[in-house]
Amino acid sequence: FKLEDMFTENKADIKKESLGFFDDTELSNSRDFFKIVHIRLHQRNGRKSLTTIQGLCDVFDFERITKALKKEFCCNGCVVEDKELGTIIQLQGDQRENSKKFLTKERISNKKIIKIHGI
């Protein structure tokens, strides 16, 4: 798939103005845009679990995405920087399907490149 299939200029400009998920850099200049996005569920202890989102392109503002996810799903979360894995978004609870729907609805990622792992 092509970048044009995922974003038109008008939709990208609307997202940039309204939600602010983008940095000033161009999406078309980023080769990491089509990396596979991994959404995983990690079991902590007992009934507690943690959802991680990894592989998003670096042109996005991860803090704003995390803030929107936390507000949408009524859960806590944070952004973690890892030397090997890059930037990872962590959310409390099993938010795998919710995260996938949010990322596709807001056109942050295409559902064809989102892989859900876990239980």
PDB file of N, CA and C in Angstrom, residues 30-113:
ATOM      1  N   SER A  30       9.670   9.671   5.857  1.00  0.00           N
ATOM      2  CA  SER A  30       9.965   8.664   6.870  1.00  0.00           C
ATOM      3  C   SER A  30       9.832   7.265   6.283  1.00  0.00           C
ATOM      4  N   ARG A  31      10.923   6.485   6.354  1.00  0.00           N
ATOM      5  CA  ARG A  31      10.880   5.099   5.896  1.00  0.00           C
ATOM      6  C   ARG A  31      10.251   4.200   6.952  1.00  0.00           C
ATOM      7  N   ASP A  32      10.223   4.651   8.213  1.00  0.00           N
ATOM      8  CA  ASP A  32       9.689   3.835   9.302  1.00  0.00           C
ATOM      9  C   ASP A  32       8.172   3.832   9.341  1.00  0.00           C
ATOM     10  N   PHE A  33       7.522   4.584   8.455  1.00  0.00           N
ATOM     11  CA  PHE A  33       6.072   4.722   8.525  1.00  0.00           C
ATOM     12  C   PHE A  33       5.359   3.403   8.300  1.00  0.00           C
ATOM     13  N   PHE A  34       5.932   2.517   7.516  1.00  0.00           N
ATOM     14  CA  PHE A  34       5.265   1.258   7.191  1.00  0.00           C
ATOM     15  C   PHE A  34       5.807   0.074   7.991  1.00  0.00           C
ATOM     16  N   LYS A  35       6.472   0.354   9.123  1.00  0.00           N
ATOM     17  CA  LYS A  35       6.879  -0.733  10.005  1.00  0.00           C
ATOM     18  C   LYS A  35       5.634  -1.367  10.618  1.00  0.00           C
ATOM     19  N   ILE A  36       5.747  -2.623  10.962  1.00  0.00           N
ATOM     20  CA  ILE A  36       4.626  -3.310  11.593  1.00  0.00           C
ATOM     21  C   ILE A  36       4.468  -2.788  13.008  1.00  0.00           C
ATOM     22  N   VAL A  37       3.237  -2.476  13.381  1.00  0.00           N
ATOM     23  CA  VAL A  37       2.918  -2.015  14.726  1.00  0.00           C
ATOM     24  C   VAL A  37       2.507  -3.235  15.537  1.00  0.00           C
ATOM     25  N   HIS A  38       3.201  -3.460  16.649  1.00  0.00           N
ATOM     26  CA  HIS A  38       2.929  -4.604  17.499  1.00  0.00           C
ATOM     27  C   HIS A  38       2.173  -4.140  18.737  1.00  0.00           C
ATOM     28  N   ILE A  39       1.029  -4.780  18.992  1.00  0.00           N
ATOM     29  CA  ILE A  39       0.259  -4.519  20.203  1.00  0.00           C
ATOM     30  C   ILE A  39       0.280  -5.811  21.010  1.00  0.00           C
ATOM     31  N   ARG A  40       0.857  -5.739  22.216  1.00  0.00           N
ATOM     32  CA  ARG A  40       1.044  -6.938  23.029  1.00  0.00           C
ATOM     33  C   ARG A  40       0.367  -6.800  24.378  1.00  0.00           C
ATOM     34  N   LEU A  41      -0.031  -7.931  24.931  1.00  0.00           N
ATOM     35  CA  LEU A  41      -0.578  -7.987  26.276  1.00  0.00           C
ATOM     36  C   LEU A  41       0.423  -8.717  27.158  1.00  0.00           C
ATOM     37  N   HIS A  42       0.847  -8.073  28.243  1.00  0.00           N
ATOM     38  CA  HIS A  42       1.766  -8.669  29.208  1.00  0.00           C
ATOM     39  C   HIS A  42       1.016  -8.871  30.516  1.00  0.00           C
ATOM     40  N   GLN A  43       1.081 -10.081  31.046  1.00  0.00           N
ATOM     41  CA  GLN A  43       0.454 -10.379  32.320  1.00  0.00           C
ATOM     42  C   GLN A  43       1.395  -9.941  33.439  1.00  0.00           C
ATOM     43  N   ARG A  44       0.883  -9.160  34.370  1.00  0.00           N
ATOM     44  CA  ARG A  44       1.709  -8.714  35.495  1.00  0.00           C
ATOM     45  C   ARG A  44       1.598  -9.698  36.645  1.00  0.00           C
ATOM     46  N   ASN A  45       0.596  -9.538  37.469  1.00  0.00           N
ATOM     47  CA  ASN A  45       0.389 -10.482  38.581  1.00  0.00           C
ATOM     48  C   ASN A  45      -1.114 -10.615  38.815  1.00  0.00           C
ATOM     49  N   GLY A  46      -1.538 -11.853  38.978  1.00  0.00           N
ATOM     50  CA  GLY A  46      -2.962 -12.084  39.186  1.00  0.00           C
ATOM     51  C   GLY A  46      -3.778 -11.657  37.980  1.00  0.00           C
ATOM     52  N   ARG A  47      -4.697 -10.730  38.200  1.00  0.00           N
ATOM     53  CA  ARG A  47      -5.567 -10.247  37.116  1.00  0.00           C
ATOM     54  C   ARG A  47      -5.022  -9.011  36.427  1.00  0.00           C
ATOM     55  N   LYS A  48      -3.919  -8.485  36.901  1.00  0.00           N
ATOM     56  CA  LYS A  48      -3.369  -7.243  36.351  1.00  0.00           C
ATOM     57  C   LYS A  48      -2.619  -7.513  35.046  1.00  0.00           C
ATOM     58  N   SER A  49      -2.830  -6.644  34.060  1.00  0.00           N
ATOM     59  CA  SER A  49      -2.141  -6.806  32.781  1.00  0.00           C
ATOM     60  C   SER A  49      -1.726  -5.443  32.240  1.00  0.00           C
ATOM     61  N   LEU A  50      -0.865  -5.486  31.235  1.00  0.00           N
ATOM     62  CA  LEU A  50      -0.297  -4.286  30.646  1.00  0.00           C
ATOM     63  C   LEU A  50      -0.310  -4.439  29.128  1.00  0.00           C
ATOM     64  N   THR A  51      -0.816  -3.443  28.421  1.00  0.00           N
ATOM     65  CA  THR A  51      -0.826  -3.444  26.960  1.00  0.00           C
ATOM     66  C   THR A  51       0.283  -2.535  26.461  1.00  0.00           C
ATOM     67  N   THR A  52       1.093  -3.022  25.524  1.00  0.00           N
ATOM     68  CA  THR A  52       2.161  -2.204  24.947  1.00  0.00           C
ATOM     69  C   THR A  52       1.928  -2.037  23.451  1.00  0.00           C
ATOM     70  N   ILE A  53       2.232  -0.845  22.961  1.00  0.00           N
ATOM     71  CA  ILE A  53       2.136  -0.524  21.534  1.00  0.00           C
ATOM     72  C   ILE A  53       3.532  -0.124  21.083  1.00  0.00           C
ATOM     73  N   GLN A  54       4.058  -0.860  20.124  1.00  0.00           N
ATOM     74  CA  GLN A  54       5.430  -0.655  19.665  1.00  0.00           C
ATOM     75  C   GLN A  54       5.474  -0.621  18.145  1.00  0.00           C
ATOM     76  N   GLY A  55       6.347   0.207  17.586  1.00  0.00           N
ATOM     77  CA  GLY A  55       6.557   0.220  16.146  1.00  0.00           C
ATOM     78  C   GLY A  55       5.915   1.379  15.423  1.00  0.00           C
ATOM     79  N   LEU A  56       5.363   2.346  16.162  1.00  0.00           N
ATOM     80  CA  LEU A  56       4.795   3.522  15.497  1.00  0.00           C
ATOM     81  C   LEU A  56       5.906   4.392  14.936  1.00  0.00           C
ATOM     82  N   CYS A  57       5.605   5.098  13.882  1.00  0.00           N
ATOM     83  CA  CYS A  57       6.574   5.970  13.228  1.00  0.00           C
ATOM     84  C   CYS A  57       6.975   7.111  14.167  1.00  0.00           C
ATOM     85  N   ASP A  58       8.212   7.565  14.052  1.00  0.00           N
ATOM     86  CA  ASP A  58       8.734   8.608  14.937  1.00  0.00           C
ATOM     87  C   ASP A  58       8.172   9.999  14.662  1.00  0.00           C
ATOM     88  N   VAL A  59       7.419  10.183  13.581  1.00  0.00           N
ATOM     89  CA  VAL A  59       6.881  11.516  13.284  1.00  0.00           C
ATOM     90  C   VAL A  59       5.692  11.869  14.172  1.00  0.00           C
ATOM     91  N   PHE A  60       5.164  10.892  14.908  1.00  0.00           N
ATOM     92  CA  PHE A  60       4.019  11.146  15.766  1.00  0.00           C
ATOM     93  C   PHE A  60       4.456  11.670  17.124  1.00  0.00           C
ATOM     94  N   ASP A  61       3.580  12.434  17.740  1.00  0.00           N
ATOM     95  CA  ASP A  61       3.795  12.922  19.093  1.00  0.00           C
ATOM     96  C   ASP A  61       3.225  11.870  20.049  1.00  0.00           C
ATOM     97  N   PHE A  62       4.097  11.054  20.617  1.00  0.00           N
ATOM     98  CA  PHE A  62       3.670   9.928  21.435  1.00  0.00           C
ATOM     99  C   PHE A  62       2.955  10.373  22.708  1.00  0.00           C
ATOM    100  N   GLU A  63       3.356  11.491  23.254  1.00  0.00           N
ATOM    101  CA  GLU A  63       2.713  11.988  24.475  1.00  0.00           C
ATOM    102  C   GLU A  63       1.246  12.327  24.207  1.00  0.00           C
ATOM    103  N   ARG A  64       0.964  12.940  23.081  1.00  0.00           N
ATOM    104  CA  ARG A  64      -0.422  13.300  22.747  1.00  0.00           C
ATOM    105  C   ARG A  64      -1.259  12.070  22.423  1.00  0.00           C
ATOM    106  N   ILE A  65      -0.660  11.106  21.742  1.00  0.00           N
ATOM    107  CA  ILE A  65      -1.374   9.865  21.450  1.00  0.00           C
ATOM    108  C   ILE A  65      -1.709   9.151  22.756  1.00  0.00           C
ATOM    109  N   THR A  66      -0.737   9.088  23.671  1.00  0.00           N
ATOM    110  CA  THR A  66      -0.960   8.433  24.955  1.00  0.00           C
ATOM    111  C   THR A  66      -2.045   9.143  25.751  1.00  0.00           C
ATOM    112  N   LYS A  67      -2.014  10.451  25.735  1.00  0.00           N
ATOM    113  CA  LYS A  67      -3.029  11.224  26.447  1.00  0.00           C
ATOM    114  C   LYS A  67      -4.424  10.932  25.883  1.00  0.00           C
ATOM    115  N   ALA A  68      -4.538  10.859  24.566  1.00  0.00           N
ATOM    116  CA  ALA A  68      -5.830  10.570  23.934  1.00  0.00           C
ATOM    117  C   ALA A  68      -6.287   9.139  24.239  1.00  0.00           C
ATOM    118  N   LEU A  69      -5.345   8.185  24.225  1.00  0.00           N
ATOM    119  CA  LEU A  69      -5.690   6.798  24.546  1.00  0.00           C
ATOM    120  C   LEU A  69      -6.171   6.680  25.987  1.00  0.00           C
ATOM    121  N   LYS A  70      -5.478   7.338  26.903  1.00  0.00           N
ATOM    122  CA  LYS A  70      -5.858   7.284  28.315  1.00  0.00           C
ATOM    123  C   LYS A  70      -7.256   7.861  28.532  1.00  0.00           C
ATOM    124  N   LYS A  71      -7.536   8.954  27.854  1.00  0.00           N
ATOM    125  CA  LYS A  71      -8.842   9.586  28.004  1.00  0.00           C
ATOM    126  C   LYS A  71      -9.933   8.738  27.366  1.00  0.00           C
ATOM    127  N   GLU A  72      -9.657   8.153  26.225  1.00  0.00           N
ATOM    128  CA  GLU A  72     -10.643   7.343  25.502  1.00  0.00           C
ATOM    129  C   GLU A  72     -11.000   6.062  26.259  1.00  0.00           C
ATOM    130  N   PHE A  73      -9.994   5.397  26.842  1.00  0.00           N
ATOM    131  CA  PHE A  73     -10.203   4.091  27.457  1.00  0.00           C
ATOM    132  C   PHE A  73     -10.324   4.148  28.976  1.00  0.00           C
ATOM    133  N   CYS A  74     -10.226   5.325  29.567  1.00  0.00           N
ATOM    134  CA  CYS A  74     -10.306   5.486  31.028  1.00  0.00           C
ATOM    135  C   CYS A  74      -9.294   4.587  31.734  1.00  0.00           C
ATOM    136  N   CYS A  75      -8.037   4.679  31.326  1.00  0.00           N
ATOM    137  CA  CYS A  75      -6.984   3.888  31.952  1.00  0.00           C
ATOM    138  C   CYS A  75      -5.743   4.763  32.096  1.00  0.00           C
ATOM    139  N   ASN A  76      -4.752   4.255  32.793  1.00  0.00           N
ATOM    140  CA  ASN A  76      -3.501   4.977  32.938  1.00  0.00           C
ATOM    141  C   ASN A  76      -2.514   4.456  31.906  1.00  0.00           C
ATOM    142  N   GLY A  77      -1.482   5.239  31.619  1.00  0.00           N
ATOM    143  CA  GLY A  77      -0.491   4.823  30.649  1.00  0.00           C
ATOM    144  C   GLY A  77       0.698   5.752  30.648  1.00  0.00           C
ATOM    145  N   CYS A  78       1.743   5.356  29.916  1.00  0.00           N
ATOM    146  CA  CYS A  78       2.949   6.170  29.839  1.00  0.00           C
ATOM    147  C   CYS A  78       3.701   5.842  28.545  1.00  0.00           C
ATOM    148  N   VAL A  79       4.693   6.661  28.263  1.00  0.00           N
ATOM    149  CA  VAL A  79       5.573   6.453  27.110  1.00  0.00           C
ATOM    150  C   VAL A  79       6.936   6.052  27.649  1.00  0.00           C
ATOM    151  N   VAL A  80       7.489   4.953  27.130  1.00  0.00           N
ATOM    152  CA  VAL A  80       8.778   4.440  27.571  1.00  0.00           C
ATOM    153  C   VAL A  80       9.740   4.464  26.395  1.00  0.00           C
ATOM    154  N   GLU A  81      10.943   4.983  26.616  1.00  0.00           N
ATOM    155  CA  GLU A  81      11.992   4.985  25.592  1.00  0.00           C
ATOM    156  C   GLU A  81      12.924   3.806  25.841  1.00  0.00           C
ATOM    157  N   ASP A  82      13.165   3.000  24.815  1.00  0.00           N
ATOM    158  CA  ASP A  82      14.063   1.862  24.912  1.00  0.00           C
ATOM    159  C   ASP A  82      15.115   1.989  23.822  1.00  0.00           C
ATOM    160  N   LYS A  83      16.368   1.673  24.146  1.00  0.00           N
ATOM    161  CA  LYS A  83      17.448   1.813  23.170  1.00  0.00           C
ATOM    162  C   LYS A  83      17.275   0.865  21.991  1.00  0.00           C
ATOM    163  N   GLU A  84      16.868  -0.362  22.256  1.00  0.00           N
ATOM    164  CA  GLU A  84      16.736  -1.365  21.195  1.00  0.00           C
ATOM    165  C   GLU A  84      15.388  -1.318  20.504  1.00  0.00           C
ATOM    166  N   LEU A  85      14.318  -1.135  21.276  1.00  0.00           N
ATOM    167  CA  LEU A  85      12.966  -1.247  20.729  1.00  0.00           C
ATOM    168  C   LEU A  85      12.357   0.076  20.301  1.00  0.00           C
ATOM    169  N   GLY A  86      12.943   1.179  20.692  1.00  0.00           N
ATOM    170  CA  GLY A  86      12.409   2.485  20.326  1.00  0.00           C
ATOM    171  C   GLY A  86      11.396   2.971  21.342  1.00  0.00           C
ATOM    172  N   THR A  87      10.440   3.758  20.894  1.00  0.00           N
ATOM    173  CA  THR A  87       9.424   4.323  21.768  1.00  0.00           C
ATOM    174  C   THR A  87       8.253   3.354  21.900  1.00  0.00           C
ATOM    175  N   ILE A  88       7.846   3.111  23.144  1.00  0.00           N
ATOM    176  CA  ILE A  88       6.768   2.168  23.438  1.00  0.00           C
ATOM    177  C   ILE A  88       5.712   2.876  24.271  1.00  0.00           C
ATOM    178  N   ILE A  89       4.455   2.682  23.904  1.00  0.00           N
ATOM    179  CA  ILE A  89       3.338   3.203  24.694  1.00  0.00           C
ATOM    180  C   ILE A  89       2.820   2.064  25.561  1.00  0.00           C
ATOM    181  N   GLN A  90       2.702   2.314  26.869  1.00  0.00           N
ATOM    182  CA  GLN A  90       2.177   1.310  27.796  1.00  0.00           C
ATOM    183  C   GLN A  90       0.840   1.780  28.344  1.00  0.00           C
ATOM    184  N   LEU A  91      -0.138   0.877  28.366  1.00  0.00           N
ATOM    185  CA  LEU A  91      -1.463   1.164  28.908  1.00  0.00           C
ATOM    186  C   LEU A  91      -1.831   0.085  29.917  1.00  0.00           C
ATOM    187  N   GLN A  92      -2.556   0.470  30.965  1.00  0.00           N
ATOM    188  CA  GLN A  92      -2.998  -0.511  31.947  1.00  0.00           C
ATOM    189  C   GLN A  92      -4.210  -1.270  31.426  1.00  0.00           C
ATOM    190  N   GLY A  93      -4.237  -2.566  31.699  1.00  0.00           N
ATOM    191  CA  GLY A  93      -5.365  -3.389  31.313  1.00  0.00           C
ATOM    192  C   GLY A  93      -5.231  -3.953  29.909  1.00  0.00           C
ATOM    193  N   ASP A  94      -6.208  -4.733  29.509  1.00  0.00           N
ATOM    194  CA  ASP A  94      -6.240  -5.339  28.175  1.00  0.00           C
ATOM    195  C   ASP A  94      -6.905  -4.363  27.210  1.00  0.00           C
ATOM    196  N   GLN A  95      -6.108  -3.589  26.535  1.00  0.00           N
ATOM    197  CA  GLN A  95      -6.593  -2.564  25.611  1.00  0.00           C
ATOM    198  C   GLN A  95      -6.193  -2.889  24.169  1.00  0.00           C
ATOM    199  N   ARG A  96      -5.980  -4.151  23.844  1.00  0.00           N
ATOM    200  CA  ARG A  96      -5.487  -4.517  22.508  1.00  0.00           C
ATOM    201  C   ARG A  96      -6.460  -4.140  21.402  1.00  0.00           C
ATOM    202  N   GLU A  97      -7.691  -4.605  21.502  1.00  0.00           N
ATOM    203  CA  GLU A  97      -8.676  -4.310  20.444  1.00  0.00           C
ATOM    204  C   GLU A  97      -9.028  -2.828  20.416  1.00  0.00           C
ATOM    205  N   ASN A  98      -9.164  -2.230  21.602  1.00  0.00           N
ATOM    206  CA  ASN A  98      -9.453  -0.794  21.659  1.00  0.00           C
ATOM    207  C   ASN A  98      -8.345   0.020  21.003  1.00  0.00           C
ATOM    208  N   SER A  99      -7.088  -0.364  21.258  1.00  0.00           N
ATOM    209  CA  SER A  99      -5.950   0.359  20.678  1.00  0.00           C
ATOM    210  C   SER A  99      -5.933   0.230  19.166  1.00  0.00           C
ATOM    211  N   LYS A 100      -6.212  -0.971  18.676  1.00  0.00           N
ATOM    212  CA  LYS A 100      -6.234  -1.187  17.224  1.00  0.00           C
ATOM    213  C   LYS A 100      -7.306  -0.323  16.572  1.00  0.00           C
ATOM    214  N   LYS A 101      -8.502  -0.300  17.166  1.00  0.00           N
ATOM    215  CA  LYS A 101      -9.580   0.525  16.622  1.00  0.00           C
ATOM    216  C   LYS A 101      -9.227   2.001  16.656  1.00  0.00           C
ATOM    217  N   PHE A 102      -8.612   2.444  17.750  1.00  0.00           N
ATOM    218  CA  PHE A 102      -8.236   3.854  17.872  1.00  0.00           C
ATOM    219  C   PHE A 102      -7.190   4.236  16.828  1.00  0.00           C
ATOM    220  N   LEU A 103      -6.154   3.410  16.670  1.00  0.00           N
ATOM    221  CA  LEU A 103      -5.081   3.721  15.718  1.00  0.00           C
ATOM    222  C   LEU A 103      -5.593   3.769  14.282  1.00  0.00           C
ATOM    223  N   THR A 104      -6.542   2.907  13.940  1.00  0.00           N
ATOM    224  CA  THR A 104      -7.090   2.930  12.578  1.00  0.00           C
ATOM    225  C   THR A 104      -8.096   4.068  12.415  1.00  0.00           C
ATOM    226  N   LYS A 105      -8.892   4.334  13.448  1.00  0.00           N
ATOM    227  CA  LYS A 105      -9.893   5.407  13.362  1.00  0.00           C
ATOM    228  C   LYS A 105      -9.230   6.777  13.206  1.00  0.00           C
ATOM    229  N   GLU A 106      -8.142   7.004  13.933  1.00  0.00           N
ATOM    230  CA  GLU A 106      -7.437   8.284  13.872  1.00  0.00           C
ATOM    231  C   GLU A 106      -6.404   8.335  12.745  1.00  0.00           C
ATOM    232  N   ARG A 107      -6.336   7.259  11.961  1.00  0.00           N
ATOM    233  CA  ARG A 107      -5.419   7.158  10.822  1.00  0.00           C
ATOM    234  C   ARG A 107      -3.954   7.315  11.236  1.00  0.00           C
ATOM    235  N   ILE A 108      -3.635   6.810  12.411  1.00  0.00           N
ATOM    236  CA  ILE A 108      -2.250   6.782  12.863  1.00  0.00           C
ATOM    237  C   ILE A 108      -1.535   5.605  12.222  1.00  0.00           C
ATOM    238  N   SER A 109      -2.263   4.521  12.005  1.00  0.00           N
ATOM    239  CA  SER A 109      -1.711   3.337  11.367  1.00  0.00           C
ATOM    240  C   SER A 109      -2.806   2.657  10.547  1.00  0.00           C
ATOM    241  N   ASN A 110      -2.376   1.823   9.623  1.00  0.00           N
ATOM    242  CA  ASN A 110      -3.299   1.055   8.805  1.00  0.00           C
ATOM    243  C   ASN A 110      -3.525  -0.295   9.474  1.00  0.00           C
ATOM    244  N   LYS A 111      -4.746  -0.803   9.457  1.00  0.00           N
ATOM    245  CA  LYS A 111      -5.024  -2.051  10.165  1.00  0.00           C
ATOM    246  C   LYS A 111      -4.310  -3.248   9.537  1.00  0.00           C
ATOM    247  N   LYS A 112      -3.834  -3.106   8.303  1.00  0.00           N
ATOM    248  CA  LYS A 112      -3.100  -4.188   7.666  1.00  0.00           C
ATOM    249  C   LYS A 112      -1.722  -4.402   8.280  1.00  0.00           C
ATOM    250  N   ILE A 113      -1.154  -3.377   8.904  1.00  0.00           N
ATOM    251  CA  ILE A 113       0.186  -3.503   9.469  1.00  0.00           C
ATOM    252  C   ILE A 113       0.174  -3.578  10.987  1.00  0.00           C
TER     253      ILE A 113
END
